[in-house]
Coordinates of C-alpha atoms in Angstrom, one line a residue:
M1 CA -35.3 -32.7 -38.0
S2 CA -31.8 -32.0 -36.8
L3 CA -31.5 -30.3 -33.4
L4 CA -27.9 -29.3 -34.0
S5 CA -27.1 -25.8 -35.2
Q6 CA -24.4 -23.2 -35.2
R7 CA -25.1 -20.1 -33.2
L8 CA -23.2 -17.1 -32.0
Q9 CA -23.8 -16.3 -28.4
L10 CA -22.4 -13.6 -26.1
K11 CA -21.9 -14.4 -22.5
L12 CA -21.0 -11.9 -19.8
A13 CA -18.9 -13.4 -17.0
Q14 CA -16.8 -12.1 -14.1
K15 CA -13.7 -14.0 -12.9
Q16 CA -10.6 -13.4 -10.9
I17 CA -7.4 -13.0 -12.8
L18 CA -4.0 -12.1 -11.3
T19 CA -1.8 -9.8 -13.3
P20 CA 1.8 -10.9 -13.6
S21 CA 2.9 -8.0 -11.3
L22 CA 0.4 -8.9 -8.7
M23 CA 1.4 -12.6 -8.9
Q24 CA 5.0 -11.6 -8.3
M25 CA 4.0 -9.4 -5.3
V26 CA 2.0 -12.3 -3.8
A27 CA 4.9 -14.7 -4.3
L28 CA 7.4 -12.3 -2.8
L29 CA 5.3 -11.7 0.3
Q30 CA 5.2 -15.3 1.4
L31 CA 9.0 -15.8 1.0
N32 CA 11.2 -15.7 4.1
R33 CA 14.5 -13.9 3.9
L34 CA 16.6 -16.9 2.8
E35 CA 14.2 -17.6 0.0
L36 CA 14.1 -13.9 -1.0
R37 CA 17.9 -13.8 -1.1
D38 CA 17.9 -16.7 -3.5
L39 CA 15.3 -15.0 -5.7
I40 CA 17.3 -11.8 -5.8
E41 CA 20.4 -13.6 -6.7
Q42 CA 18.5 -15.4 -9.5
E43 CA 17.2 -12.1 -10.8
L44 CA 20.6 -10.6 -10.8
A45 CA 21.9 -13.4 -12.9
Q46 CA 18.9 -13.2 -15.4
N47 CA 18.3 -9.5 -15.7
P48 CA 21.3 -7.5 -17.1
V49 CA 19.9 -4.1 -16.0
L50 CA 19.9 -5.1 -12.4
E51 CA 23.1 -4.9 -10.3
E52 CA 24.2 -4.9 -6.7
A53 CA 24.6 -1.4 -5.3
D54 CA 28.2 -2.0 -4.3
E55 CA 29.4 -2.8 -7.8
D56 CA 31.3 -0.1 -9.7
A57 CA 28.9 0.6 -12.6
G58 CA 29.8 4.2 -13.4
E59 CA 26.9 6.6 -13.9
E60 CA 23.9 6.3 -11.7
L61 CA 20.4 5.8 -13.2
A62 CA 17.3 7.0 -11.5
P63 CA 14.1 4.9 -12.0
E64 CA 12.2 8.1 -12.8
E65 CA 14.6 8.7 -15.7
I66 CA 14.3 5.2 -17.2
Q67 CA 10.5 5.4 -16.8
A68 CA 10.5 8.6 -18.8
L69 CA 12.5 7.0 -21.5
L70 CA 10.1 4.0 -21.6
D71 CA 7.1 6.4 -21.8
A72 CA 8.7 8.4 -24.6
E73 CA 9.5 5.2 -26.5
D74 CA 5.8 4.2 -26.3
E75 CA 4.6 7.7 -27.4
R76 CA 6.8 7.6 -30.5
G77 CA 4.7 5.0 -32.2
E78 CA 3.8 2.1 -30.1
P79 CA 0.9 3.2 -27.8
A80 CA -0.4 -0.4 -27.4
D81 CA 2.8 -1.3 -25.6
K82 CA 2.0 1.2 -22.9
A83 CA -0.5 -1.2 -21.5
V84 CA 2.4 -3.5 -20.4
L85 CA 4.1 -0.7 -18.4
E86 CA 0.9 0.7 -16.9
A87 CA -0.1 -2.8 -15.8
T88 CA 3.0 -3.0 -13.8
D89 CA 1.9 0.0 -11.8
R90 CA -1.5 -1.3 -10.9
I91 CA -0.5 -3.2 -7.7
E92 CA -3.0 -3.6 -4.9
D93 CA -2.2 -4.6 -1.4
A94 CA -4.4 -7.6 -1.4
G95 CA -4.4 -11.4 -1.6
P96 CA -5.4 -13.5 -4.5
D97 CA -8.9 -13.9 -3.1
E98 CA -9.8 -10.3 -3.9
L99 CA -11.2 -9.4 -7.3
V100 CA -8.6 -7.8 -9.5
E101 CA -8.7 -6.6 -13.1
G102 CA -7.8 -9.1 -15.8
V103 CA -4.7 -8.6 -18.0
E104 CA -6.9 -8.4 -21.1
A105 CA -9.1 -5.7 -19.5
E106 CA -6.0 -3.7 -18.5
A107 CA -4.5 -3.8 -22.0
A108 CA -7.8 -2.8 -23.6
E109 CA -8.3 0.1 -21.2
A110 CA -4.7 1.3 -21.6
S111 CA -5.0 1.3 -25.4
A112 CA -8.3 3.2 -25.3
E113 CA -6.8 5.8 -23.0
A114 CA -3.7 6.3 -25.2
A115 CA -6.0 7.1 -28.2
E116 CA -7.9 9.8 -26.2
S117 CA -6.6 13.3 -25.9
Q118 CA -7.8 13.5 -22.2
P119 CA -5.2 12.9 -19.4
A120 CA -5.3 9.2 -18.4
A121 CA -4.6 10.1 -14.8
E122 CA -8.2 11.0 -14.2
S123 CA -9.4 7.4 -14.7
K124 CA -6.4 5.5 -13.3
P125 CA -7.1 3.6 -10.1
P126 CA -5.3 4.7 -7.0
D127 CA -1.9 3.0 -6.6
P128 CA -0.9 1.9 -3.1
F129 CA 2.7 2.6 -3.9
E130 CA 2.0 6.3 -4.0
E131 CA 2.1 6.2 -0.2
I132 CA 5.8 5.4 -0.5
D133 CA 8.3 8.1 -1.4
F134 CA 10.0 6.2 -4.2
G135 CA 12.1 9.2 -5.1
S136 CA 14.1 9.2 -1.9
F137 CA 13.8 5.4 -1.7
F138 CA 15.4 4.8 -5.1
E139 CA 18.1 7.5 -4.4
E140 CA 19.4 5.2 -1.8
Y141 CA 19.2 2.2 -4.1
L142 CA 21.2 4.1 -6.8
D143 CA 24.0 5.4 -4.5
P144 CA 27.1 3.2 -4.9
S145 CA 28.1 3.9 -1.4
Y146 CA 24.7 3.1 0.0
R147 CA 24.4 0.5 2.8
A148 CA 21.2 -0.5 4.6
P149 CA 20.6 1.9 7.5
A150 CA 20.7 -0.9 10.1
A151 CA 21.4 0.2 13.6
E152 CA 25.0 -1.1 14.0
E153 CA 24.8 -0.6 17.8
I154 CA 22.0 -3.1 18.1
E155 CA 23.1 -6.4 19.6
R156 CA 22.1 -9.3 17.4
P157 CA 22.7 -13.0 17.5
A158 CA 26.2 -14.0 16.4
L159 CA 26.4 -15.3 12.9
E160 CA 28.2 -18.4 14.2
S161 CA 24.8 -19.5 15.7
Y162 CA 23.4 -20.0 12.2
L163 CA 24.0 -23.2 10.2
S164 CA 24.8 -23.2 6.5
Q165 CA 21.8 -24.0 4.4
P166 CA 21.7 -27.6 3.1
V167 CA 19.7 -29.1 0.3
T168 CA 16.0 -28.7 1.3
L169 CA 13.2 -31.2 0.8
A170 CA 11.7 -29.0 -2.0
D171 CA 15.1 -28.8 -3.8
H172 CA 15.5 -32.6 -3.5
L173 CA 12.0 -33.2 -4.9
R174 CA 12.2 -30.6 -7.7
A175 CA 15.5 -32.1 -8.9
Q176 CA 13.8 -35.5 -9.3
L177 CA 10.7 -33.8 -10.9
S178 CA 12.9 -32.1 -13.5
M179 CA 14.0 -35.5 -14.8
L180 CA 10.5 -36.9 -15.4
P181 CA 8.8 -36.7 -18.8
L182 CA 5.7 -34.9 -17.6
E183 CA 3.1 -32.7 -19.3
E184 CA 3.6 -29.0 -18.5
A185 CA 0.3 -28.8 -16.6
V186 CA 1.1 -31.9 -14.4
H187 CA 4.6 -30.5 -13.8
D188 CA 3.3 -27.2 -12.7
A189 CA 0.7 -28.8 -10.4
A190 CA 3.4 -31.1 -8.9
D191 CA 5.5 -28.0 -8.2
S192 CA 2.6 -26.4 -6.4
I193 CA 2.2 -29.5 -4.3
I194 CA 5.9 -29.5 -3.4
G195 CA 5.5 -25.8 -2.3
N196 CA 2.7 -26.8 0.1
L197 CA 4.7 -29.5 2.0
D198 CA 5.6 -28.9 5.6
E199 CA 9.0 -29.7 7.1
N200 CA 7.9 -33.3 7.9
G201 CA 7.0 -33.8 4.3
Y202 CA 3.2 -33.8 4.8
L203 CA 0.8 -32.0 2.4
T204 CA -0.8 -29.2 4.4
A205 CA -3.3 -27.9 1.8
S206 CA -6.2 -29.7 0.2
L207 CA -6.2 -30.6 -3.4
E208 CA -9.0 -28.2 -4.0
E209 CA -7.0 -25.3 -2.5
I210 CA -4.0 -26.2 -4.6
A211 CA -6.2 -26.3 -7.7
A212 CA -7.8 -23.0 -7.0
G213 CA -4.6 -21.2 -5.9
G214 CA -2.6 -22.3 -9.0
E215 CA -5.4 -22.3 -11.5
H216 CA -5.0 -26.1 -12.1
K217 CA -7.7 -28.6 -12.9
L218 CA -8.5 -30.8 -10.0
E219 CA -7.9 -34.0 -12.0
T220 CA -4.5 -32.6 -12.9
V221 CA -3.6 -31.9 -9.3
E222 CA -4.7 -35.5 -8.4
K223 CA -2.4 -36.9 -11.1
A224 CA 0.4 -34.7 -9.9
L225 CA -0.1 -35.9 -6.3
G226 CA 0.6 -39.4 -7.5
V227 CA 3.8 -38.3 -9.2
V228 CA 5.1 -36.5 -6.1
Q229 CA 4.2 -39.4 -3.8
G230 CA 6.3 -41.6 -6.0
L231 CA 9.4 -39.5 -5.4
D232 CA 12.1 -40.1 -2.8
P233 CA 11.8 -40.1 0.2
A234 CA 9.0 -42.7 0.3
G235 CA 5.9 -41.3 2.2
V236 CA 6.4 -37.7 1.1
A237 CA 3.3 -35.6 0.2
A238 CA 1.0 -37.8 2.4
R239 CA -2.0 -36.1 3.9
D240 CA -2.0 -38.0 7.2
L241 CA 0.1 -40.6 9.1
R242 CA -1.8 -43.5 7.7
E243 CA -1.2 -42.5 4.1
C244 CA 2.4 -41.8 4.9
L245 CA 3.0 -45.3 6.3
L246 CA 1.0 -47.0 3.5
L247 CA 3.1 -45.2 0.8
Q248 CA 6.3 -46.5 2.5
L249 CA 4.9 -50.1 2.7
E250 CA 3.8 -49.9 -0.9
S251 CA 7.3 -48.8 -2.0
R252 CA 8.8 -51.8 -0.2
N253 CA 6.6 -54.7 -0.9
G254 CA 3.6 -53.4 -2.8
R255 CA 0.1 -53.5 -1.4
G256 CA -1.2 -56.3 0.9
G257 CA 0.3 -58.2 3.8
V258 CA -0.3 -58.1 7.5
A259 CA 1.5 -54.8 8.0
W260 CA -0.5 -53.1 5.2
Q261 CA -3.8 -54.4 6.7
I262 CA -2.9 -53.2 10.2
V263 CA -2.0 -49.7 9.0
S264 CA -4.9 -49.5 6.6
E265 CA -7.6 -50.7 9.0
H266 CA -6.4 -50.8 12.6
L267 CA -3.9 -48.1 13.2
K268 CA -5.7 -46.9 16.3
L269 CA -5.1 -50.4 17.9
V270 CA -1.4 -50.1 17.2
E271 CA -1.2 -46.7 18.9
N272 CA -2.8 -48.2 22.0
R273 CA -0.8 -51.4 21.9
H274 CA -3.8 -53.6 21.8
L275 CA -2.0 -56.6 20.2
K276 CA -4.5 -59.3 21.2
E277 CA -7.4 -57.3 19.7
L278 CA -5.3 -56.9 16.5
A279 CA -4.7 -60.6 16.3
K280 CA -8.3 -61.4 16.9
A281 CA -9.5 -58.8 14.3
L282 CA -7.1 -60.1 11.6
H283 CA -7.4 -63.8 12.5
R284 CA -3.7 -64.0 12.8
P285 CA -1.3 -65.5 15.4
L286 CA 0.2 -63.1 17.9
E287 CA 3.6 -63.9 16.5
H288 CA 2.6 -62.6 13.0
I289 CA 1.3 -59.4 14.5
E290 CA 4.5 -58.8 16.4
I291 CA 6.6 -59.3 13.2
A292 CA 4.3 -56.9 11.3
L293 CA 4.6 -54.3 14.1
K294 CA 8.4 -54.5 13.8
V295 CA 8.0 -53.7 10.1
I296 CA 5.8 -50.7 10.9
Q297 CA 8.2 -49.5 13.5
S298 CA 10.9 -49.4 10.9
L299 CA 8.9 -46.9 8.8
N300 CA 9.6 -43.1 9.1
P301 CA 6.6 -41.1 10.2
R302 CA 8.3 -37.9 9.2
P303 CA 10.0 -38.6 5.9
G304 CA 10.9 -35.0 5.2
L305 CA 12.6 -34.3 8.5
R306 CA 16.1 -35.3 7.5
Y307 CA 16.0 -32.5 4.9
S308 CA 14.5 -29.8 7.1
G309 CA 14.9 -30.9 10.7
P310 CA 16.2 -28.7 13.5
G311 CA 19.8 -29.8 12.8
A312 CA 19.6 -28.9 9.1
R313 CA 17.3 -25.9 8.9
P314 CA 18.7 -22.5 9.7
I315 CA 16.4 -20.1 11.5
E316 CA 17.2 -16.5 10.7
P317 CA 14.8 -13.9 12.1
D318 CA 13.0 -11.9 9.4
V319 CA 12.3 -9.1 12.0
Y320 CA 13.5 -8.0 15.4
F321 CA 11.3 -6.7 18.2
L322 CA 13.7 -4.5 20.0
K323 CA 13.3 -2.4 23.2
E324 CA 14.6 1.1 23.2
G325 CA 14.0 2.7 26.5
D326 CA 10.4 2.1 27.5
E327 CA 9.2 1.5 23.9
Y328 CA 9.5 -1.4 21.4
I329 CA 10.4 -1.0 17.8
V330 CA 10.2 -3.3 14.8
Q331 CA 13.6 -3.7 13.0
F332 CA 13.5 -5.3 9.5
N333 CA 16.3 -7.8 9.1
D334 CA 17.9 -7.2 5.6
D335 CA 21.4 -8.2 6.5
D336 CA 23.2 -9.9 3.6
L337 CA 20.3 -9.2 1.3
P338 CA 21.8 -7.9 -2.0
Q339 CA 21.1 -4.1 -2.3
L340 CA 19.8 -3.5 -5.9
R341 CA 20.0 -0.6 -8.3
L342 CA 19.5 -0.1 -12.0
N343 CA 22.5 -0.4 -14.4
S344 CA 22.9 2.8 -16.5
R345 CA 24.9 1.3 -19.4
Y346 CA 21.8 0.1 -21.3
R347 CA 20.0 3.5 -21.0
R348 CA 21.5 4.8 -24.3
L349 CA 19.8 2.0 -26.2
L350 CA 16.4 3.6 -25.4
E351 CA 17.4 7.0 -26.5
P352 CA 16.1 8.2 -30.0
G353 CA 18.2 6.9 -32.9
Q354 CA 20.7 5.0 -30.7
E355 CA 19.4 1.4 -31.3
P356 CA 17.8 0.7 -34.7
D357 CA 17.1 -2.9 -33.9
K358 CA 13.5 -3.0 -32.7
Q359 CA 13.9 -6.4 -31.0
V360 CA 16.9 -5.2 -28.9
R361 CA 15.0 -2.1 -27.9
E362 CA 12.0 -4.1 -26.9
Y363 CA 14.1 -6.5 -24.9
I364 CA 15.8 -3.6 -23.0
K365 CA 12.4 -2.0 -22.4
E366 CA 11.0 -5.2 -21.0
R367 CA 14.0 -5.8 -18.7
Y368 CA 13.9 -2.3 -17.3
A369 CA 10.1 -2.6 -16.7
S370 CA 10.7 -5.9 -15.0
A371 CA 13.5 -4.5 -12.8
L372 CA 11.3 -1.5 -11.7
Q373 CA 8.5 -3.8 -10.8
L374 CA 10.8 -6.1 -8.8
L375 CA 12.2 -3.1 -6.8
K376 CA 8.6 -1.9 -6.1
N377 CA 7.4 -5.3 -5.0
I378 CA 10.4 -5.9 -2.7
E379 CA 9.7 -2.6 -1.0
Q380 CA 6.0 -3.3 -0.8
R381 CA 6.8 -6.7 0.8
K382 CA 8.9 -5.0 3.4
Q383 CA 6.3 -2.4 4.2
T384 CA 3.5 -5.0 4.5
I385 CA 5.5 -7.2 6.9
L386 CA 6.5 -4.2 9.0
R387 CA 2.8 -3.0 9.2
V388 CA 1.7 -6.5 10.3
C389 CA 4.5 -6.7 12.9
Q390 CA 3.7 -3.3 14.2
S391 CA 0.1 -4.4 14.7
I392 CA 1.3 -7.5 16.5
L393 CA 3.5 -5.3 18.7
R394 CA 0.6 -3.1 19.7
R395 CA -1.6 -6.1 20.6
Q396 CA 1.0 -8.3 22.3
K397 CA 3.1 -5.8 24.3
A398 CA 2.4 -7.7 27.5
F399 CA 3.9 -10.8 26.0
F400 CA 7.1 -9.0 25.1
D401 CA 7.3 -7.6 28.6
H402 CA 6.3 -10.6 30.7
G403 CA 6.4 -13.8 28.6
L404 CA 4.2 -16.6 27.4
D405 CA 1.6 -16.4 30.1
H406 CA 0.6 -13.0 28.9
L407 CA 0.0 -13.9 25.2
R408 CA -3.3 -12.4 24.1
P409 CA -5.9 -14.0 21.8
M410 CA -5.4 -12.6 18.3
M411 CA -6.9 -13.5 14.9
I412 CA -5.5 -12.8 11.5
K413 CA -8.7 -11.1 10.5
E414 CA -8.3 -8.5 13.3
V415 CA -4.8 -7.5 12.1
A416 CA -6.0 -7.4 8.5
E417 CA -8.8 -5.0 9.4
E418 CA -6.5 -2.8 11.4
I419 CA -4.0 -2.3 8.6
G420 CA -6.5 -2.4 5.8
V421 CA -5.6 -5.5 3.8
H422 CA -7.1 -8.8 3.0
P423 CA -6.6 -11.6 5.6
S424 CA -4.8 -13.7 3.0
T425 CA -2.2 -10.9 2.8
V426 CA -1.6 -11.1 6.5
S427 CA -1.4 -14.9 6.3
R428 CA 1.3 -14.7 3.6
A429 CA 3.2 -12.0 5.4
V430 CA 3.7 -14.2 8.5
A431 CA 4.1 -17.5 6.6
N432 CA 7.5 -19.2 7.3
K433 CA 8.9 -16.2 9.0
Y434 CA 10.5 -15.8 12.4
A435 CA 10.8 -12.9 14.9
H436 CA 13.6 -12.3 17.4
T437 CA 11.9 -11.0 20.6
P438 CA 13.1 -10.4 24.2
Q439 CA 11.4 -13.7 25.0
G440 CA 13.2 -15.7 22.3
V441 CA 12.8 -16.5 18.7
F442 CA 9.2 -17.3 17.6
E443 CA 7.5 -18.0 14.3
L444 CA 5.2 -15.1 13.5
R445 CA 2.2 -17.4 13.3
Y446 CA 2.8 -18.2 16.9
F447 CA 1.3 -14.9 17.9
F448 CA -2.1 -15.7 16.3
S449 CA -4.3 -17.9 18.5
E450 CA -8.1 -18.5 19.0
A451 CA -9.8 -17.3 22.1
V452 CA -11.2 -19.6 24.8
Q453 CA -13.6 -18.3 27.5
G454 CA -11.7 -18.1 30.8
P455 CA -12.4 -17.1 34.3
A456 CA -15.1 -14.4 34.7
G457 CA -15.8 -14.5 31.0
A458 CA -12.3 -13.2 30.1
A459 CA -10.8 -14.5 26.9
I460 CA -7.6 -16.5 27.0
P461 CA -5.5 -17.8 24.1
L462 CA -5.9 -21.4 23.0
L463 CA -2.1 -21.8 23.3
T464 CA -2.2 -20.7 26.9
L465 CA -4.9 -23.3 27.7
K466 CA -2.9 -26.0 26.0
R467 CA 0.2 -25.0 28.1
M468 CA -2.0 -25.3 31.2
V469 CA -3.0 -28.9 30.3
K470 CA 0.6 -29.8 29.5
K471 CA 1.8 -28.3 32.8
M472 CA -0.7 -30.4 34.8
I473 CA 0.4 -33.6 33.1
E474 CA 4.1 -32.7 33.7
Q475 CA 3.4 -32.3 37.4
E476 CA 1.2 -35.4 37.9
D477 CA 2.1 -38.4 39.9
P478 CA 3.6 -40.9 37.4
A479 CA 2.1 -43.8 39.2
H480 CA -1.4 -42.3 39.1
P481 CA -1.5 -40.1 35.9
L482 CA -4.4 -37.7 35.5
T483 CA -7.3 -38.7 33.3
D484 CA -8.8 -36.3 30.8
E485 CA -11.9 -36.0 33.0
Q486 CA -9.8 -35.0 36.0
I487 CA -7.9 -32.4 34.0
A488 CA -11.2 -31.0 32.8
A489 CA -12.4 -30.8 36.4
R490 CA -9.3 -28.9 37.5
L491 CA -9.8 -26.4 34.6
K492 CA -13.4 -26.0 35.6
A493 CA -12.3 -25.2 39.2
A494 CA -10.1 -22.5 37.7
G495 CA -13.0 -21.0 35.8
I496 CA -12.3 -22.6 32.4
H497 CA -15.2 -24.7 31.2
V498 CA -14.0 -27.4 28.7
T499 CA -15.2 -31.0 28.2
R500 CA -13.3 -34.2 28.6
R501 CA -13.3 -34.6 24.8
T502 CA -11.8 -31.2 24.4
V503 CA -9.0 -32.0 26.8
A504 CA -8.3 -35.2 24.9
K505 CA -8.1 -33.3 21.6
Y506 CA -5.6 -30.8 23.1
R507 CA -3.5 -33.6 24.5
E508 CA -3.4 -35.4 21.2
D509 CA -2.5 -32.1 19.4
M510 CA 0.5 -31.9 21.7
K511 CA 1.5 -35.6 21.1
I512 CA 0.9 -36.5 24.8
P513 CA 0.1 -40.1 25.4
S514 CA -3.2 -41.2 27.0
T515 CA -3.5 -41.9 30.8
H516 CA -3.1 -45.7 30.2
Q517 CA 0.0 -45.2 28.0
R518 CA 1.6 -42.9 30.6
R519 CA 0.9 -45.4 33.4
V520 CA 2.4 -48.3 31.3
R521 CA 5.5 -46.3 30.5
H522 CA 6.0 -45.6 34.2

C-alpha cells in the first residue's frame, strides 16, 4: 500500500515582513549625512517629479493636493490600487525586529475597506507621522525661496577642514562585484556583507545576523562571503586578524608553508615574540622561522584602511550640541543637503481626461507616491535622530560641561525606552554618525557605555575605567612597567574591584602591549 498521497492542508503562521516604505525608512535612518546626500541626488536623477527647491519650476504643488488627485484617481475605478498608497502611510517608528504587517495583509485589508461603505479611518492604525505638522513642513519644501532655517550666526568648523570624499572601500568592492557573473541571491548577500564591513575591512556582523537582516539563506551568505573575500584588497571581509592574514597568504602563494602554519596555529607566539618556541613547535630551524616572520610582517592587518583611513575619510558632524546661554540645544546639520519639493508639471496628467494612456498615468501616480514617501521618511529620520540626541543631551550634560571624566554610563535600551522606540531604532540612529560638541567631535556611539561598579557602589562608565588603566600605564616607570595584577590592586585601592584578567582584557582592547613587551621595547 502506497503511503504517498496528495492532500490540501491549511497552516496558520506568523512572520515578520517589512513593507517597502518601512524598509526605506530603516535604510535612511542608518545613513550618515554624506550617504544621505548621495541617496537624495540619486533620487533626483531617477524620479522626475522630485526637484531641488532652488530650481525655477513655475507653479508650486502641495503634497496634499497631489495626494487628493491620487485618491480621486483610485476612486474612479481602481480601488485595489489604493492599497499601494495606503501602505506608504503605515510607517512605524520601529526597527526591523518588531512585528509589522505584511504587504499582502495590507493590500487585502485596503481592498476590503474600499468595498465597504463605512469610513476606513476608524480601523486604520495610528500613524506616527500625524505628530508632525506636514502642512507647514511641506509649505517650506514647496517654497522656491526656501532655505534651511540654520542659525547663520552659529560658528561652525570651516569647510576647508573637510577633505573631499574619495572612493570608499564599499565603492571599490561593489565595482568589482558588478563585473562578476553571480546569481542575484548571491549578489544581494555579498552586497549586504560589504555593507557590514568596518573601516579596516573586517566583517563586524555574524553570518547569521546578515542572513536574518537581509532575508538571505545562510548557505547563500556563506557562499557570498567567499566571493567578497576573493576581491581586492586581499584580506577584506575577514572576521578576525588570523583570517585576514591567512586570506592574504592564500592570495600570494596558496595554502601551506611555514608562514601559513605559524598564522594558522601559533599566532599568539608571534605576538609575544617567542621565536624559539615557534621553531620547536614547528620542528624548523630558527632561520626558517625568521624568514616566515618577515613574510607575515609584510602583510596588511587593516586592508581596508587605505580606502577609509583618517587621511581619506571626511568627518562631517551630523548634529551639533551647541550652548546658548546656560542651556544646550541640538542643531541638525543639513548644510549642502538638497532641499526637495514636488514638481507641478506632471500634475495635469492625473487630472480627469488629461492623460488617456493608462500606463503613463500609473507611472506618474507611482512616482508621486514614491516622492511623498521619501519626503516623509527623510523628515522622520531627522526627528528620530534629534529625539535620540536630545535624550543624550539630558543624560550627558556633565560631559558637555566638564569633559571626558564626567561621562555617565548609558545604554541604548535606556534611550529607547525614554523616547518610545525599539532599541534597534536607536542603534541605527547613532550608527556612523558624528556630533560636534564643546569637548570636540565624537561618534554618537561613544556616548553609550556599560556601567562598572565604582567607589561606594557608584556606577562609572566602562570607557572611564579603560582611560584610568591607560593613564596608569602612560605614567609608569618604563624600566619597571606595571603588571596587570598591580594595576588591578591600584584600582581596588581606589574602590574599583576588577580582576587581573579583566585588566588584561581592557589592555588588549586598547592595543596596549603586555608588561614583558613594554619592558623589552624600553
